[in-house]
Amino acid sequence: SQMIESVTERTESGLPVLVDEEKVLYSVKDVEIYFDGPPYEAKGQGELFVTSRNIIWLNSADTSNGYSITVPTVSMHALSRDTSHFPKPCLYCQMDLPDDSLSELRFCPDNAAALEEIFEAFSKAAELNPDPVTEENEEAGDFTFDTSEVHGNLLAQGLAGVGLNGVNGIVAGQFDNADEDDDMDEGEDQ
């Protein structure tokens, strides 16, 4: 279920062709899409659709050009406003492709204020498409995530609001107060 494919068809009204029960959760116009890099070259300007199954981008200038990415393919999405790594604020995505290669994808809306909404839509789509690995099986993947390490790396890249799909990790700082509670209990026992 992890894949990215070219989209050459769309409906007469310029919407993506949906299958079965697929629904559009969110859409926004005037979004540039970038794959990998550097160098960073936009694939054009288009409309971004987040559906219950796919992330779809349709080129505004070329009706036979677009991309559809299954939601589970996006292993991570994050807001990036740090222009030292990339010239524009964007939604940064890591894609986990079938050949085990990790590929990067960036969506840059003309209206940077739309980034929060795009992030929320990606997060909702991820919730609707849970990781197929249900058991905590370390051998299920070739590598395991250390969430704090991932967060550290992302923060180093200036990424905020990180959505890790299918990674059940400990939120940094979640247990910071545990030690203080123990100290209080000891005082009462004496």
PDB file of C-alpha atoms in Angstrom:
ATOM      1  CA  SER A   1       0.000   0.000   0.000  1.00  0.00           C
ATOM      2  CA  GLN A   2       3.055   2.252  -0.107  1.00  0.00           C
ATOM      3  CA  MET A   3       3.408   3.969  -3.411  1.00  0.00           C
ATOM      4  CA  ILE A   4       3.555   7.146  -5.404  1.00  0.00           C
ATOM      5  CA  GLU A   5       2.089   7.273  -8.871  1.00  0.00           C
ATOM      6  CA  SER A   6       1.539   9.678 -11.696  1.00  0.00           C
ATOM      7  CA  VAL A   7      -1.989  11.032 -12.113  1.00  0.00           C
ATOM      8  CA  THR A   8      -2.970  11.786 -15.699  1.00  0.00           C
ATOM      9  CA  GLU A   9      -6.760  11.938 -15.325  1.00  0.00           C
ATOM     10  CA  ARG A  10      -9.118  14.185 -13.407  1.00  0.00           C
ATOM     11  CA  THR A  11     -12.844  14.931 -13.412  1.00  0.00           C
ATOM     12  CA  GLU A  12     -14.350  17.517 -15.752  1.00  0.00           C
ATOM     13  CA  SER A  13     -14.427  20.004 -12.894  1.00  0.00           C
ATOM     14  CA  GLY A  14     -10.697  19.438 -12.299  1.00  0.00           C
ATOM     15  CA  LEU A  15     -11.031  17.307  -9.190  1.00  0.00           C
ATOM     16  CA  PRO A  16      -9.166  14.090  -8.480  1.00  0.00           C
ATOM     17  CA  VAL A  17     -10.835  10.835  -9.501  1.00  0.00           C
ATOM     18  CA  LEU A  18     -11.687   9.113  -6.198  1.00  0.00           C
ATOM     19  CA  VAL A  19     -12.199   5.381  -5.688  1.00  0.00           C
ATOM     20  CA  ASP A  20     -14.748   3.544  -3.559  1.00  0.00           C
ATOM     21  CA  GLU A  21     -15.371   5.318  -0.258  1.00  0.00           C
ATOM     22  CA  GLU A  22     -12.525   7.805  -0.674  1.00  0.00           C
ATOM     23  CA  LYS A  23     -13.402  11.339   0.455  1.00  0.00           C
ATOM     24  CA  VAL A  24     -11.593  14.669   0.168  1.00  0.00           C
ATOM     25  CA  LEU A  25     -10.715  15.895   3.678  1.00  0.00           C
ATOM     26  CA  TYR A  26      -9.046  19.124   2.617  1.00  0.00           C
ATOM     27  CA  SER A  27      -7.875  20.950  -0.484  1.00  0.00           C
ATOM     28  CA  VAL A  28      -5.874  24.102  -1.145  1.00  0.00           C
ATOM     29  CA  LYS A  29      -4.890  25.810  -4.391  1.00  0.00           C
ATOM     30  CA  ASP A  30      -1.571  27.413  -5.391  1.00  0.00           C
ATOM     31  CA  VAL A  31       0.784  24.839  -3.899  1.00  0.00           C
ATOM     32  CA  GLU A  32       4.220  24.044  -5.294  1.00  0.00           C
ATOM     33  CA  ILE A  33       5.579  20.503  -4.954  1.00  0.00           C
ATOM     34  CA  TYR A  34       9.265  19.628  -4.625  1.00  0.00           C
ATOM     35  CA  PHE A  35      10.878  16.173  -4.639  1.00  0.00           C
ATOM     36  CA  ASP A  36      14.211  15.567  -2.913  1.00  0.00           C
ATOM     37  CA  GLY A  37      17.041  17.997  -3.659  1.00  0.00           C
ATOM     38  CA  PRO A  38      19.125  20.037  -3.408  1.00  0.00           C
ATOM     39  CA  PRO A  39      18.959  21.450  -5.993  1.00  0.00           C
ATOM     40  CA  TYR A  40      15.308  22.194  -5.334  1.00  0.00           C
ATOM     41  CA  GLU A  41      13.131  22.492  -8.408  1.00  0.00           C
ATOM     42  CA  ALA A  42       9.379  22.854  -8.195  1.00  0.00           C
ATOM     43  CA  LYS A  43       7.375  20.422 -10.309  1.00  0.00           C
ATOM     44  CA  GLY A  44       4.917  23.235 -10.910  1.00  0.00           C
ATOM     45  CA  GLN A  45       2.028  24.950  -9.198  1.00  0.00           C
ATOM     46  CA  GLY A  46      -1.107  23.021  -8.450  1.00  0.00           C
ATOM     47  CA  GLU A  47      -3.919  22.101  -6.112  1.00  0.00           C
ATOM     48  CA  LEU A  48      -3.267  19.831  -3.153  1.00  0.00           C
ATOM     49  CA  PHE A  49      -5.968  17.380  -2.071  1.00  0.00           C
ATOM     50  CA  VAL A  50      -5.742  15.364   1.130  1.00  0.00           C
ATOM     51  CA  THR A  51      -8.201  12.478   0.940  1.00  0.00           C
ATOM     52  CA  SER A  52      -9.077   9.678   3.325  1.00  0.00           C
ATOM     53  CA  ARG A  53      -6.576   7.490   1.409  1.00  0.00           C
ATOM     54  CA  ASN A  54      -4.191   9.598  -0.647  1.00  0.00           C
ATOM     55  CA  ILE A  55      -2.248  12.810  -0.885  1.00  0.00           C
ATOM     56  CA  ILE A  56      -2.999  14.111  -4.391  1.00  0.00           C
ATOM     57  CA  TRP A  57      -1.408  17.065  -6.172  1.00  0.00           C
ATOM     58  CA  LEU A  58      -2.783  18.183  -9.545  1.00  0.00           C
ATOM     59  CA  ASN A  59      -0.783  20.554 -11.744  1.00  0.00           C
ATOM     60  CA  SER A  60      -2.777  23.710 -12.534  1.00  0.00           C
ATOM     61  CA  ALA A  61      -1.033  24.396 -15.838  1.00  0.00           C
ATOM     62  CA  ASP A  62      -0.965  20.828 -17.193  1.00  0.00           C
ATOM     63  CA  THR A  63      -4.145  18.800 -16.714  1.00  0.00           C
ATOM     64  CA  SER A  64      -2.336  15.549 -17.515  1.00  0.00           C
ATOM     65  CA  ASN A  65       0.252  16.063 -14.748  1.00  0.00           C
ATOM     66  CA  GLY A  66      -0.201  15.163 -11.118  1.00  0.00           C
ATOM     67  CA  TYR A  67       0.875  12.831  -8.336  1.00  0.00           C
ATOM     68  CA  SER A  68      -0.941  10.561  -5.935  1.00  0.00           C
ATOM     69  CA  ILE A  69       0.786   9.232  -2.834  1.00  0.00           C
ATOM     70  CA  THR A  70      -0.894   6.691  -0.566  1.00  0.00           C
ATOM     71  CA  VAL A  71      -1.107   8.070   2.968  1.00  0.00           C
ATOM     72  CA  PRO A  72       0.984   5.249   4.551  1.00  0.00           C
ATOM     73  CA  THR A  73       3.828   6.127   2.176  1.00  0.00           C
ATOM     74  CA  VAL A  74       4.306   9.382   4.093  1.00  0.00           C
ATOM     75  CA  SER A  75       6.193   8.125   7.134  1.00  0.00           C
ATOM     76  CA  MET A  76       6.566  11.592   8.616  1.00  0.00           C
ATOM     77  CA  HIS A  77       5.245  15.088   8.012  1.00  0.00           C
ATOM     78  CA  ALA A  78       6.346  18.291   9.681  1.00  0.00           C
ATOM     79  CA  LEU A  79       5.961  22.038   9.408  1.00  0.00           C
ATOM     80  CA  SER A  80       9.150  23.765   8.370  1.00  0.00           C
ATOM     81  CA  ARG A  81       9.450  27.532   8.562  1.00  0.00           C
ATOM     82  CA  ASP A  82      13.229  27.570   8.782  1.00  0.00           C
ATOM     83  CA  THR A  83      14.374  29.087   5.493  1.00  0.00           C
ATOM     84  CA  SER A  84      18.050  28.289   6.132  1.00  0.00           C
ATOM     85  CA  HIS A  85      17.461  24.715   4.891  1.00  0.00           C
ATOM     86  CA  PHE A  86      14.828  25.434   2.278  1.00  0.00           C
ATOM     87  CA  PRO A  87      13.957  28.830   0.778  1.00  0.00           C
ATOM     88  CA  LYS A  88      10.223  28.791   1.626  1.00  0.00           C
ATOM     89  CA  PRO A  89       8.003  27.715   4.504  1.00  0.00           C
ATOM     90  CA  CYS A  90       6.688  24.258   3.622  1.00  0.00           C
ATOM     91  CA  LEU A  91       5.183  21.014   4.770  1.00  0.00           C
ATOM     92  CA  TYR A  92       8.124  18.620   4.789  1.00  0.00           C
ATOM     93  CA  CYS A  93       7.412  14.926   4.241  1.00  0.00           C
ATOM     94  CA  GLN A  94       9.533  11.808   4.350  1.00  0.00           C
ATOM     95  CA  MET A  95       8.262   9.014   2.159  1.00  0.00           C
ATOM     96  CA  ASP A  96       9.014   5.396   2.898  1.00  0.00           C
ATOM     97  CA  LEU A  97       9.124   3.815  -0.544  1.00  0.00           C
ATOM     98  CA  PRO A  98       8.821   0.080  -1.335  1.00  0.00           C
ATOM     99  CA  ASP A  99      12.482  -0.263  -2.306  1.00  0.00           C
ATOM    100  CA  ASP A 100      13.408   0.896   1.230  1.00  0.00           C
ATOM    101  CA  SER A 101      14.625   4.217  -0.076  1.00  0.00           C
ATOM    102  CA  LEU A 102      13.650   7.297   1.886  1.00  0.00           C
ATOM    103  CA  SER A 103      12.595  10.176  -0.268  1.00  0.00           C
ATOM    104  CA  GLU A 104      11.754  13.754   0.619  1.00  0.00           C
ATOM    105  CA  LEU A 105       8.779  15.763  -0.514  1.00  0.00           C
ATOM    106  CA  ARG A 106       7.861  19.380   0.174  1.00  0.00           C
ATOM    107  CA  PHE A 107       4.569  21.191  -0.335  1.00  0.00           C
ATOM    108  CA  CYS A 108       4.835  24.979  -0.438  1.00  0.00           C
ATOM    109  CA  PRO A 109       1.551  26.912  -0.468  1.00  0.00           C
ATOM    110  CA  ASP A 110       1.626  30.477  -1.792  1.00  0.00           C
ATOM    111  CA  ASN A 111      -0.355  31.331   1.310  1.00  0.00           C
ATOM    112  CA  ALA A 112       1.952  30.239   4.135  1.00  0.00           C
ATOM    113  CA  ALA A 113      -0.952  30.597   6.579  1.00  0.00           C
ATOM    114  CA  ALA A 114      -2.420  27.429   5.023  1.00  0.00           C
ATOM    115  CA  LEU A 115       0.481  25.340   6.368  1.00  0.00           C
ATOM    116  CA  GLU A 116      -1.223  24.656   9.713  1.00  0.00           C
ATOM    117  CA  GLU A 117      -4.360  23.446   7.928  1.00  0.00           C
ATOM    118  CA  ILE A 118      -2.327  21.240   5.585  1.00  0.00           C
ATOM    119  CA  PHE A 119      -0.481  19.756   8.577  1.00  0.00           C
ATOM    120  CA  GLU A 120      -3.774  19.044  10.374  1.00  0.00           C
ATOM    121  CA  ALA A 121      -5.202  17.401   7.242  1.00  0.00           C
ATOM    122  CA  PHE A 122      -2.128  15.152   6.870  1.00  0.00           C
ATOM    123  CA  SER A 123      -2.433  14.211  10.556  1.00  0.00           C
ATOM    124  CA  LYS A 124      -6.119  13.338  10.169  1.00  0.00           C
ATOM    125  CA  ALA A 125      -5.406  11.255   7.053  1.00  0.00           C
ATOM    126  CA  ALA A 126      -2.660   9.415   8.963  1.00  0.00           C
ATOM    127  CA  GLU A 127      -5.122   8.589  11.762  1.00  0.00           C
ATOM    128  CA  LEU A 128      -7.510   7.117   9.188  1.00  0.00           C
ATOM    129  CA  ASN A 129      -4.702   4.944   7.782  1.00  0.00           C
ATOM    130  CA  PRO A 130      -2.982   3.344  10.769  1.00  0.00           C
ATOM    131  CA  ASP A 131       0.269   1.499  10.380  1.00  0.00           C
ATOM    132  CA  PRO A 132      -0.538  -2.094   9.330  1.00  0.00           C
ATOM    133  CA  VAL A 133       1.970  -3.420  11.889  1.00  0.00           C
ATOM    134  CA  THR A 134      -0.220  -3.849  14.954  1.00  0.00           C
ATOM    135  CA  GLU A 135       2.113  -5.761  17.262  1.00  0.00           C
ATOM    136  CA  GLU A 136       5.170  -4.194  18.830  1.00  0.00           C
ATOM    137  CA  ASN A 137       7.465  -6.287  16.701  1.00  0.00           C
ATOM    138  CA  GLU A 138      10.964  -4.881  16.414  1.00  0.00           C
ATOM    139  CA  GLU A 139      11.775  -7.197  13.538  1.00  0.00           C
ATOM    140  CA  ALA A 140       8.855  -5.905  11.500  1.00  0.00           C
ATOM    141  CA  GLY A 141      10.992  -3.106  10.134  1.00  0.00           C
ATOM    142  CA  ASP A 142      14.614  -2.893   9.151  1.00  0.00           C
ATOM    143  CA  PHE A 143      15.140  -0.201  11.731  1.00  0.00           C
ATOM    144  CA  THR A 144      13.374   1.011  14.841  1.00  0.00           C
ATOM    145  CA  PHE A 145      12.687   4.623  15.645  1.00  0.00           C
ATOM    146  CA  ASP A 146      14.027   6.278  18.732  1.00  0.00           C
ATOM    147  CA  THR A 147      11.422   8.995  18.873  1.00  0.00           C
ATOM    148  CA  SER A 148      13.535  11.415  20.871  1.00  0.00           C
ATOM    149  CA  GLU A 149      16.380  10.937  18.408  1.00  0.00           C
ATOM    150  CA  VAL A 150      14.032  11.586  15.503  1.00  0.00           C
ATOM    151  CA  HIS A 151      12.680  14.679  17.243  1.00  0.00           C
ATOM    152  CA  GLY A 152      16.229  15.831  17.942  1.00  0.00           C
ATOM    153  CA  ASN A 153      17.199  15.457  14.298  1.00  0.00           C
ATOM    154  CA  LEU A 154      14.082  17.248  13.157  1.00  0.00           C
ATOM    155  CA  LEU A 155      14.571  20.099  15.589  1.00  0.00           C
ATOM    156  CA  ALA A 156      18.121  20.391  14.304  1.00  0.00           C
ATOM    157  CA  GLN A 157      16.608  20.874  10.853  1.00  0.00           C
ATOM    158  CA  GLY A 158      14.276  23.539  12.198  1.00  0.00           C
ATOM    159  CA  LEU A 159      11.104  21.495  11.867  1.00  0.00           C
ATOM    160  CA  ALA A 160       8.260  22.100  14.279  1.00  0.00           C
ATOM    161  CA  GLY A 161       4.967  20.316  14.814  1.00  0.00           C
ATOM    162  CA  VAL A 162       6.172  16.875  13.872  1.00  0.00           C
ATOM    163  CA  GLY A 163       3.684  14.172  12.956  1.00  0.00           C
ATOM    164  CA  LEU A 164       5.257  10.732  13.143  1.00  0.00           C
ATOM    165  CA  ASN A 165       2.919   8.276  11.499  1.00  0.00           C
ATOM    166  CA  GLY A 166       2.931   4.790  12.946  1.00  0.00           C
ATOM    167  CA  VAL A 167       5.564   5.574  15.564  1.00  0.00           C
ATOM    168  CA  ASN A 168       4.336   5.064  19.102  1.00  0.00           C
ATOM    169  CA  GLY A 169       7.047   6.789  21.073  1.00  0.00           C
ATOM    170  CA  ILE A 170       7.348   8.591  24.346  1.00  0.00           C
ATOM    171  CA  VAL A 171       6.688  12.285  24.168  1.00  0.00           C
ATOM    172  CA  ALA A 172       9.801  14.166  25.223  1.00  0.00           C
ATOM    173  CA  GLY A 173       9.438  15.491  28.757  1.00  0.00           C
ATOM    174  CA  GLN A 174       6.485  13.255  29.571  1.00  0.00           C
ATOM    175  CA  PHE A 175       8.154  11.749  32.627  1.00  0.00           C
ATOM    176  CA  ASP A 176      10.203  14.727  33.768  1.00  0.00           C
ATOM    177  CA  ASN A 177       8.111  15.162  36.910  1.00  0.00           C
ATOM    178  CA  ALA A 178       8.274  11.517  38.061  1.00  0.00           C
ATOM    179  CA  ASP A 179      11.390  12.039  40.211  1.00  0.00           C
ATOM    180  CA  GLU A 180       9.903  15.001  42.059  1.00  0.00           C
ATOM    181  CA  ASP A 181       6.867  12.959  43.103  1.00  0.00           C
ATOM    182  CA  ASP A 182       9.096  10.244  44.583  1.00  0.00           C
ATOM    183  CA  ASP A 183      10.972  12.771  46.698  1.00  0.00           C
ATOM    184  CA  MET A 184       7.715  14.030  48.180  1.00  0.00           C
ATOM    185  CA  ASP A 185       6.603  10.507  49.102  1.00  0.00           C
ATOM    186  CA  GLU A 186       9.860   9.793  50.929  1.00  0.00           C
ATOM    187  CA  GLY A 187       9.333  12.799  53.165  1.00  0.00           C
ATOM    188  CA  GLU A 188       5.965  11.473  54.331  1.00  0.00           C
ATOM    189  CA  ASP A 189       7.269   7.979  55.172  1.00  0.00           C
ATOM    190  CA  GLN A 190       9.804   9.240  57.701  1.00  0.00           C
TER     191      GLN A 190
END
